[in-house]
Amino acid sequence: QVQLVESGGGLVQAGGSLRLSCAASRRSNIMGWYRQAPGKQRELVAAITSGGSTNYADSVKGRFAISRDNAKNTVYLQMNNLQPEDTAVYYCHLITHSGDYWGQGTQVTVSS
């Protein structure tokens, strides 16, 4: 089994910042963050490979930054200049040799 523990969500005013963390129990080739807003499909926010290559959704480029600490097996999402449109449940995602795994989700709410 793979365990993922997410933290860092919360309530923030527009223009504020949050940093999400996801600690995994094993290494993975790709780690990423997805989000799902009410009534919307889950969408990719950002992803990072074990080598440090990154990919971002157009809506968050320039505001969010994904990083990972391979020694701690942890992925982070630094979210700056948050807007109400960013309000969603954010899910950590891992791709391993045994398949895909998801965190429990953490709520991010941005007030205007």
PDB file of C-alpha atoms in Angstrom:
ATOM      1  CA  GLN A   1       0.000   0.000   0.000  1.00  0.00           C
ATOM      2  CA  VAL A   2       0.979   3.594  -0.634  1.00  0.00           C
ATOM      3  CA  GLN A   3       0.214   6.248   1.963  1.00  0.00           C
ATOM      4  CA  LEU A   4      -0.138   9.924   1.095  1.00  0.00           C
ATOM      5  CA  VAL A   5      -0.588  12.641   3.690  1.00  0.00           C
ATOM      6  CA  GLU A   6      -1.632  16.076   2.476  1.00  0.00           C
ATOM      7  CA  SER A   7      -1.477  19.293   4.443  1.00  0.00           C
ATOM      8  CA  GLY A   8      -1.495  23.055   3.974  1.00  0.00           C
ATOM      9  CA  GLY A   9      -5.001  23.789   2.767  1.00  0.00           C
ATOM     10  CA  GLY A  10      -7.173  26.431   4.321  1.00  0.00           C
ATOM     11  CA  LEU A  11      -8.973  29.718   3.900  1.00  0.00           C
ATOM     12  CA  VAL A  12      -7.153  32.680   2.416  1.00  0.00           C
ATOM     13  CA  GLN A  13      -8.093  36.071   1.019  1.00  0.00           C
ATOM     14  CA  ALA A  14      -7.622  36.882  -2.650  1.00  0.00           C
ATOM     15  CA  GLY A  15      -4.004  37.759  -3.315  1.00  0.00           C
ATOM     16  CA  GLY A  16      -2.760  35.582  -0.499  1.00  0.00           C
ATOM     17  CA  SER A  17      -0.581  32.490  -0.545  1.00  0.00           C
ATOM     18  CA  LEU A  18      -0.652  28.904   0.631  1.00  0.00           C
ATOM     19  CA  ARG A  19       1.780  26.025   0.387  1.00  0.00           C
ATOM     20  CA  LEU A  20       0.482  22.494   0.049  1.00  0.00           C
ATOM     21  CA  SER A  21       2.559  19.496   1.052  1.00  0.00           C
ATOM     22  CA  CYS A  22       2.165  15.818   0.272  1.00  0.00           C
ATOM     23  CA  ALA A  23       4.350  13.242   1.987  1.00  0.00           C
ATOM     24  CA  ALA A  24       4.452   9.807   0.388  1.00  0.00           C
ATOM     25  CA  SER A  25       5.498   6.464   1.817  1.00  0.00           C
ATOM     26  CA  ARG A  26       7.471   5.496  -1.287  1.00  0.00           C
ATOM     27  CA  ARG A  27       9.294   7.001  -4.206  1.00  0.00           C
ATOM     28  CA  SER A  28       7.519   7.754  -7.454  1.00  0.00           C
ATOM     29  CA  ASN A  29       8.451   8.748 -10.971  1.00  0.00           C
ATOM     30  CA  ILE A  30       5.868  11.520 -11.220  1.00  0.00           C
ATOM     31  CA  MET A  31       4.143  13.528  -8.516  1.00  0.00           C
ATOM     32  CA  GLY A  32       1.491  16.111  -9.151  1.00  0.00           C
ATOM     33  CA  TRP A  33      -1.450  18.117  -7.967  1.00  0.00           C
ATOM     34  CA  TYR A  34      -4.989  18.033  -9.294  1.00  0.00           C
ATOM     35  CA  ARG A  35      -7.962  20.064  -8.195  1.00  0.00           C
ATOM     36  CA  GLN A  36     -11.703  19.674  -8.387  1.00  0.00           C
ATOM     37  CA  ALA A  37     -14.080  22.583  -7.980  1.00  0.00           C
ATOM     38  CA  PRO A  38     -17.803  22.113  -7.319  1.00  0.00           C
ATOM     39  CA  GLY A  39     -19.564  20.933 -10.462  1.00  0.00           C
ATOM     40  CA  LYS A  40     -16.295  20.622 -12.363  1.00  0.00           C
ATOM     41  CA  GLN A  41     -14.125  17.767 -13.566  1.00  0.00           C
ATOM     42  CA  ARG A  42     -10.867  17.079 -11.804  1.00  0.00           C
ATOM     43  CA  GLU A  43      -8.055  18.873 -13.614  1.00  0.00           C
ATOM     44  CA  LEU A  44      -4.282  18.766 -13.573  1.00  0.00           C
ATOM     45  CA  VAL A  45      -2.723  21.763 -11.864  1.00  0.00           C
ATOM     46  CA  ALA A  46       0.964  20.868 -11.934  1.00  0.00           C
ATOM     47  CA  ALA A  47       3.238  17.855 -12.166  1.00  0.00           C
ATOM     48  CA  ILE A  48       6.904  17.149 -11.604  1.00  0.00           C
ATOM     49  CA  THR A  49       9.143  14.244 -12.547  1.00  0.00           C
ATOM     50  CA  SER A  50      11.828  12.682 -10.402  1.00  0.00           C
ATOM     51  CA  GLY A  51      14.348  14.620 -12.481  1.00  0.00           C
ATOM     52  CA  GLY A  52      12.678  17.957 -11.800  1.00  0.00           C
ATOM     53  CA  SER A  53      10.861  18.593 -15.076  1.00  0.00           C
ATOM     54  CA  THR A  54       7.595  20.457 -14.505  1.00  0.00           C
ATOM     55  CA  ASN A  55       4.287  21.020 -16.228  1.00  0.00           C
ATOM     56  CA  TYR A  56       1.598  23.555 -15.314  1.00  0.00           C
ATOM     57  CA  ALA A  57      -1.952  24.303 -16.277  1.00  0.00           C
ATOM     58  CA  ASP A  58      -2.173  27.586 -18.167  1.00  0.00           C
ATOM     59  CA  SER A  59      -4.440  29.031 -15.492  1.00  0.00           C
ATOM     60  CA  VAL A  60      -1.743  28.812 -12.800  1.00  0.00           C
ATOM     61  CA  LYS A  61       1.437  29.579 -14.724  1.00  0.00           C
ATOM     62  CA  GLY A  62       3.371  32.370 -13.076  1.00  0.00           C
ATOM     63  CA  ARG A  63       1.452  32.008  -9.810  1.00  0.00           C
ATOM     64  CA  PHE A  64       2.002  28.421  -8.677  1.00  0.00           C
ATOM     65  CA  ALA A  65       5.250  26.515  -8.338  1.00  0.00           C
ATOM     66  CA  ILE A  66       5.636  22.783  -7.840  1.00  0.00           C
ATOM     67  CA  SER A  67       8.722  21.285  -6.247  1.00  0.00           C
ATOM     68  CA  ARG A  68       9.805  18.051  -4.617  1.00  0.00           C
ATOM     69  CA  ASP A  69      12.232  16.843  -2.016  1.00  0.00           C
ATOM     70  CA  ASN A  70      13.278  13.370  -3.061  1.00  0.00           C
ATOM     71  CA  ALA A  71      15.036  12.700   0.237  1.00  0.00           C
ATOM     72  CA  LYS A  72      11.771  13.316   2.092  1.00  0.00           C
ATOM     73  CA  ASN A  73       9.633  11.831  -0.699  1.00  0.00           C
ATOM     74  CA  THR A  74       7.492  14.945  -0.534  1.00  0.00           C
ATOM     75  CA  VAL A  75       5.950  17.193  -3.168  1.00  0.00           C
ATOM     76  CA  TYR A  76       4.963  20.812  -2.588  1.00  0.00           C
ATOM     77  CA  LEU A  77       2.734  23.299  -4.326  1.00  0.00           C
ATOM     78  CA  GLN A  78       3.452  26.945  -3.600  1.00  0.00           C
ATOM     79  CA  MET A  79       0.370  28.956  -4.520  1.00  0.00           C
ATOM     80  CA  ASN A  80       0.721  32.723  -4.795  1.00  0.00           C
ATOM     81  CA  ASN A  81      -1.739  35.448  -5.733  1.00  0.00           C
ATOM     82  CA  LEU A  82      -4.639  33.117  -5.079  1.00  0.00           C
ATOM     83  CA  GLN A  83      -7.975  34.017  -6.628  1.00  0.00           C
ATOM     84  CA  PRO A  84     -11.536  32.854  -5.918  1.00  0.00           C
ATOM     85  CA  GLU A  85     -11.380  30.765  -9.100  1.00  0.00           C
ATOM     86  CA  ASP A  86      -8.694  28.658  -7.413  1.00  0.00           C
ATOM     87  CA  THR A  87     -11.167  27.448  -4.797  1.00  0.00           C
ATOM     88  CA  ALA A  88     -11.272  23.663  -4.989  1.00  0.00           C
ATOM     89  CA  VAL A  89     -10.276  20.455  -3.306  1.00  0.00           C
ATOM     90  CA  TYR A  90      -6.642  19.794  -4.159  1.00  0.00           C
ATOM     91  CA  TYR A  91      -5.436  16.218  -4.525  1.00  0.00           C
ATOM     92  CA  CYS A  92      -1.917  14.898  -4.473  1.00  0.00           C
ATOM     93  CA  HIS A  93      -1.238  12.324  -7.199  1.00  0.00           C
ATOM     94  CA  LEU A  94       1.553   9.781  -7.562  1.00  0.00           C
ATOM     95  CA  ILE A  95       2.503   7.535 -10.452  1.00  0.00           C
ATOM     96  CA  THR A  96       4.427   4.451  -9.367  1.00  0.00           C
ATOM     97  CA  HIS A  97       5.273   1.078 -10.834  1.00  0.00           C
ATOM     98  CA  SER A  98       2.166  -0.335  -9.158  1.00  0.00           C
ATOM     99  CA  GLY A  99      -0.223   2.298 -10.487  1.00  0.00           C
ATOM    100  CA  ASP A 100      -1.769   5.652  -9.655  1.00  0.00           C
ATOM    101  CA  TYR A 101      -2.433   6.810  -6.111  1.00  0.00           C
ATOM    102  CA  TRP A 102      -4.367   9.749  -4.705  1.00  0.00           C
ATOM    103  CA  GLY A 103      -4.210  11.725  -1.506  1.00  0.00           C
ATOM    104  CA  GLN A 104      -7.274  12.379   0.607  1.00  0.00           C
ATOM    105  CA  GLY A 105      -7.657  15.927  -0.695  1.00  0.00           C
ATOM    106  CA  THR A 106      -7.288  19.247   1.059  1.00  0.00           C
ATOM    107  CA  GLN A 107      -9.718  22.140   0.755  1.00  0.00           C
ATOM    108  CA  VAL A 108      -8.459  25.479  -0.526  1.00  0.00           C
ATOM    109  CA  THR A 109     -10.935  28.324  -0.236  1.00  0.00           C
ATOM    110  CA  VAL A 110     -10.140  31.804  -1.533  1.00  0.00           C
ATOM    111  CA  SER A 111     -12.411  34.627  -0.456  1.00  0.00           C
ATOM    112  CA  SER A 112     -12.904  37.855  -2.372  1.00  0.00           C
TER     113      SER A 112
END
